[in-house]
Every structure is written in structure tokens, then in C-alpha cells.
Amino acid sequence: MTPGADDSPAAKQLFSASADLLLDEHATAHARGLVRAMLASWGVSEDGAYDSLLIVSELVGNATRHSGHVAAQVEVTLDSFGLLLAVRDGSGVVPERRVVDPLDESGRGYLIIEGLAVDWGVEDEPDGKRVWVLLPDPRR
């Protein structure tokens, strides 16, 4: 462990939770609330949770707009490697990077994710896909 790194028992603990989410007009707000509550219960400050709330908003917003399904699953895992956020939906359509005009009001999700993430990806699943983003540990 590097000097100054958190070596408390909580920093070594694996925390994990998931929730099913209705993909309606309130989905992103509900996802942010779920993630905020999960992280707070795991000792992450509101400031430390900021990037994760932005990322889960992007992932759930994309699932709501593009999956064509009524529900998704949000997963949150926190361990010594970082914070993993994932959204599973029933669509097999893989997200694609778009060319975005400076005046476009949307389409910058990849830029947000790539700017904040340690890594990210898309996994095919038998009943759709799982989009995941690994962020640095917000407790540090």
C-alpha cells in the first residue's frame, strides 16, 4: 500500500449492491438516489460520490433512451481496486461513439466516461448487455 493510502478495515472490505430499476422518466433520479444511499452507507462522502452520480446518470439515461426496455439493473461494487458501476438492460444494441456538433445538446457520454473512468466496457449477455465503468476509489 502506498504511503497515505487508507489501510482501514473499511477500505479493504468488498461492498456490493444491485437494484432493479424501472426505465421511466424518473429513472436517472432514482438511480442517483440509490447510488448516493449505497455509497453513503459505505462511508463515501457526498463529494467523493459526485463522479459516480454523473456516470450512473449517463448509463441509466442511455438505457432509458436507447434500450427499448422497461427495466434495467444497476450494480455498484466498491473495493480496494475502485468503484465499479454497471447497468444491465435487455437490449443487445452496443453503444456507439457519435460525432457531436458543438451545439448538440446530447451525445457526449463517451467523453464524460472516458474523462473520469479508469476503464470501461460493454459485455454481451444472453438477455442483453452490461455496460460497466470503473472509477478510482472515492474514499481516497
mmCIF file of C-alpha atoms in Angstrom:
data_model
loop_
_atom_site.group_PDB
_atom_site.id
_atom_site.type_symbol
_atom_site.label_atom_id
_atom_site.label_comp_id
_atom_site.label_asym_id
_atom_site.label_seq_id
_atom_site.Cartn_x
_atom_site.Cartn_y
_atom_site.Cartn_z
ATOM 1 C CA MET A 1 0.000 0.000 0.000
ATOM 2 C CA THR A 2 1.294 3.476 -0.803
ATOM 3 C CA PRO A 3 2.042 5.961 1.950
ATOM 4 C CA GLY A 4 -1.076 7.868 2.899
ATOM 5 C CA ALA A 5 -3.385 5.231 1.434
ATOM 6 C CA ASP A 6 -6.342 4.249 3.541
ATOM 7 C CA ASP A 7 -5.499 0.976 5.294
ATOM 8 C CA SER A 8 -8.611 0.900 7.466
ATOM 9 C CA PRO A 9 -10.729 -2.266 7.552
ATOM 10 C CA ALA A 10 -13.475 -0.487 5.584
ATOM 11 C CA ALA A 11 -11.066 0.310 2.738
ATOM 12 C CA LYS A 12 -10.263 -3.405 2.407
ATOM 13 C CA GLN A 13 -13.900 -4.515 2.565
ATOM 14 C CA LEU A 14 -15.855 -5.520 -0.511
ATOM 15 C CA PHE A 15 -19.173 -3.694 -0.698
ATOM 16 C CA SER A 16 -21.662 -4.668 -3.373
ATOM 17 C CA ALA A 17 -25.320 -3.980 -4.113
ATOM 18 C CA SER A 18 -27.700 -4.079 -7.039
ATOM 19 C CA ALA A 19 -31.217 -2.888 -7.687
ATOM 20 C CA ASP A 20 -33.796 -3.323 -10.393
ATOM 21 C CA LEU A 21 -34.952 -0.046 -11.872
ATOM 22 C CA LEU A 22 -37.978 0.920 -13.932
ATOM 23 C CA LEU A 23 -36.774 2.821 -17.018
ATOM 24 C CA ASP A 24 -39.234 5.702 -16.924
ATOM 25 C CA GLU A 25 -38.862 9.492 -16.823
ATOM 26 C CA HIS A 26 -37.646 9.243 -13.196
ATOM 27 C CA ALA A 27 -35.059 6.503 -13.792
ATOM 28 C CA THR A 28 -31.921 8.652 -13.652
ATOM 29 C CA ALA A 29 -33.048 10.441 -10.481
ATOM 30 C CA HIS A 30 -33.889 7.120 -8.835
ATOM 31 C CA ALA A 31 -30.533 5.626 -9.893
ATOM 32 C CA ARG A 32 -28.647 8.609 -8.448
ATOM 33 C CA GLY A 33 -30.592 8.273 -5.203
ATOM 34 C CA LEU A 34 -29.828 4.557 -4.977
ATOM 35 C CA VAL A 35 -26.114 5.024 -5.646
ATOM 36 C CA ARG A 36 -25.890 8.013 -3.285
ATOM 37 C CA ALA A 37 -27.501 5.977 -0.487
ATOM 38 C CA MET A 38 -25.323 2.924 -1.130
ATOM 39 C CA LEU A 39 -22.113 4.945 -1.126
ATOM 40 C CA ALA A 40 -23.092 6.945 1.959
ATOM 41 C CA SER A 41 -23.757 3.705 3.834
ATOM 42 C CA TRP A 42 -20.263 2.556 2.812
ATOM 43 C CA GLY A 43 -18.612 5.708 4.185
ATOM 44 C CA VAL A 44 -18.211 7.682 0.939
ATOM 45 C CA SER A 45 -18.709 11.434 1.293
ATOM 46 C CA GLU A 46 -21.069 13.389 -0.956
ATOM 47 C CA ASP A 47 -18.049 14.983 -2.655
ATOM 48 C CA GLY A 48 -16.497 11.541 -3.151
ATOM 49 C CA ALA A 49 -19.721 10.281 -4.745
ATOM 50 C CA TYR A 50 -20.017 13.097 -7.313
ATOM 51 C CA ASP A 51 -18.348 11.345 -10.277
ATOM 52 C CA SER A 52 -20.254 8.127 -9.659
ATOM 53 C CA LEU A 53 -23.572 10.005 -9.710
ATOM 54 C CA LEU A 54 -22.643 11.605 -13.028
ATOM 55 C CA ILE A 55 -21.659 8.234 -14.500
ATOM 56 C CA VAL A 56 -24.760 6.364 -13.314
ATOM 57 C CA SER A 57 -26.906 9.168 -14.727
ATOM 58 C CA GLU A 58 -25.241 8.704 -18.096
ATOM 59 C CA LEU A 59 -25.557 4.902 -18.069
ATOM 60 C CA VAL A 60 -29.201 4.845 -16.960
ATOM 61 C CA GLY A 61 -30.095 7.727 -19.269
ATOM 62 C CA ASN A 62 -28.701 5.777 -22.208
ATOM 63 C CA ALA A 63 -30.578 2.629 -21.182
ATOM 64 C CA THR A 64 -33.796 4.640 -20.858
ATOM 65 C CA ARG A 65 -33.407 6.356 -24.241
ATOM 66 C CA HIS A 66 -31.928 3.573 -26.331
ATOM 67 C CA SER A 67 -32.661 0.092 -24.941
ATOM 68 C CA GLY A 68 -36.366 -0.079 -25.729
ATOM 69 C CA HIS A 69 -36.929 -1.987 -22.474
ATOM 70 C CA VAL A 70 -38.909 -1.079 -19.384
ATOM 71 C CA ALA A 71 -36.401 -2.160 -16.740
ATOM 72 C CA ALA A 72 -32.680 -2.363 -16.048
ATOM 73 C CA GLN A 73 -30.432 -3.412 -13.204
ATOM 74 C CA VAL A 74 -27.937 -1.059 -11.539
ATOM 75 C CA GLU A 75 -24.886 -2.631 -9.880
ATOM 76 C CA VAL A 76 -22.458 -0.917 -7.533
ATOM 77 C CA THR A 77 -19.286 -2.536 -6.188
ATOM 78 C CA LEU A 78 -16.654 -0.830 -4.047
ATOM 79 C CA ASP A 79 -13.374 -2.481 -3.105
ATOM 80 C CA SER A 80 -9.683 -1.638 -2.908
ATOM 81 C CA PHE A 81 -9.455 -1.524 -6.724
ATOM 82 C CA GLY A 82 -12.107 1.175 -7.076
ATOM 83 C CA LEU A 83 -15.793 1.743 -7.644
ATOM 84 C CA LEU A 84 -17.480 -0.336 -10.326
ATOM 85 C CA LEU A 85 -20.804 0.907 -11.684
ATOM 86 C CA ALA A 86 -22.743 -1.182 -14.172
ATOM 87 C CA VAL A 87 -26.135 -1.105 -15.856
ATOM 88 C CA ARG A 88 -27.677 -4.221 -17.379
ATOM 89 C CA ASP A 89 -30.511 -3.781 -19.853
ATOM 90 C CA GLY A 90 -32.347 -6.110 -22.189
ATOM 91 C CA SER A 91 -31.003 -4.606 -25.391
ATOM 92 C CA GLY A 92 -28.219 -6.157 -27.419
ATOM 93 C CA VAL A 93 -27.503 -2.823 -29.110
ATOM 94 C CA VAL A 94 -23.965 -1.760 -28.211
ATOM 95 C CA PRO A 95 -23.364 1.959 -27.582
ATOM 96 C CA GLU A 96 -21.536 3.717 -30.401
ATOM 97 C CA ARG A 97 -19.446 6.852 -30.374
ATOM 98 C CA ARG A 98 -21.104 9.686 -32.312
ATOM 99 C CA VAL A 99 -19.636 12.746 -33.951
ATOM 100 C CA VAL A 100 -21.037 15.606 -31.907
ATOM 101 C CA ASP A 101 -21.509 19.151 -33.127
ATOM 102 C CA PRO A 102 -20.553 21.795 -30.535
ATOM 103 C CA LEU A 103 -24.202 22.947 -30.430
ATOM 104 C CA ASP A 104 -25.673 19.459 -29.902
ATOM 105 C CA GLU A 105 -27.442 19.048 -26.557
ATOM 106 C CA SER A 106 -26.503 15.382 -26.141
ATOM 107 C CA GLY A 107 -24.068 12.767 -27.371
ATOM 108 C CA ARG A 108 -21.101 13.484 -25.098
ATOM 109 C CA GLY A 109 -21.472 10.469 -22.811
ATOM 110 C CA TYR A 110 -18.294 8.814 -24.096
ATOM 111 C CA LEU A 111 -16.313 11.957 -23.358
ATOM 112 C CA ILE A 112 -17.655 12.074 -19.797
ATOM 113 C CA ILE A 113 -16.989 8.391 -19.187
ATOM 114 C CA GLU A 114 -13.524 8.415 -20.743
ATOM 115 C CA GLY A 115 -12.590 11.539 -18.803
ATOM 116 C CA LEU A 116 -13.491 10.049 -15.420
ATOM 117 C CA ALA A 117 -13.017 6.290 -15.760
ATOM 118 C CA VAL A 118 -10.021 4.115 -15.021
ATOM 119 C CA ASP A 119 -11.570 1.674 -17.517
ATOM 120 C CA TRP A 120 -14.959 0.850 -19.007
ATOM 121 C CA GLY A 121 -16.575 -1.588 -21.385
ATOM 122 C CA VAL A 122 -19.616 -3.384 -22.710
ATOM 123 C CA GLU A 123 -20.307 -7.086 -22.196
ATOM 124 C CA ASP A 124 -22.779 -9.136 -24.200
ATOM 125 C CA GLU A 125 -25.169 -11.139 -22.074
ATOM 126 C CA PRO A 126 -27.749 -13.758 -23.062
ATOM 127 C CA ASP A 127 -30.577 -11.306 -22.405
ATOM 128 C CA GLY A 128 -28.942 -8.012 -23.447
ATOM 129 C CA LYS A 129 -25.799 -6.175 -22.409
ATOM 130 C CA ARG A 130 -23.950 -4.866 -19.371
ATOM 131 C CA VAL A 131 -22.203 -1.500 -19.605
ATOM 132 C CA TRP A 132 -19.657 -1.011 -16.824
ATOM 133 C CA VAL A 133 -17.387 1.796 -15.658
ATOM 134 C CA LEU A 134 -14.525 1.501 -13.157
ATOM 135 C CA LEU A 135 -13.788 4.696 -11.222
ATOM 136 C CA PRO A 136 -10.986 5.363 -8.734
ATOM 137 C CA ASP A 137 -11.809 4.524 -5.116
ATOM 138 C CA PRO A 138 -13.818 7.569 -3.903
ATOM 139 C CA ARG A 139 -12.635 7.081 -0.311
ATOM 140 C CA ARG A 140 -9.142 8.308 -1.213
#
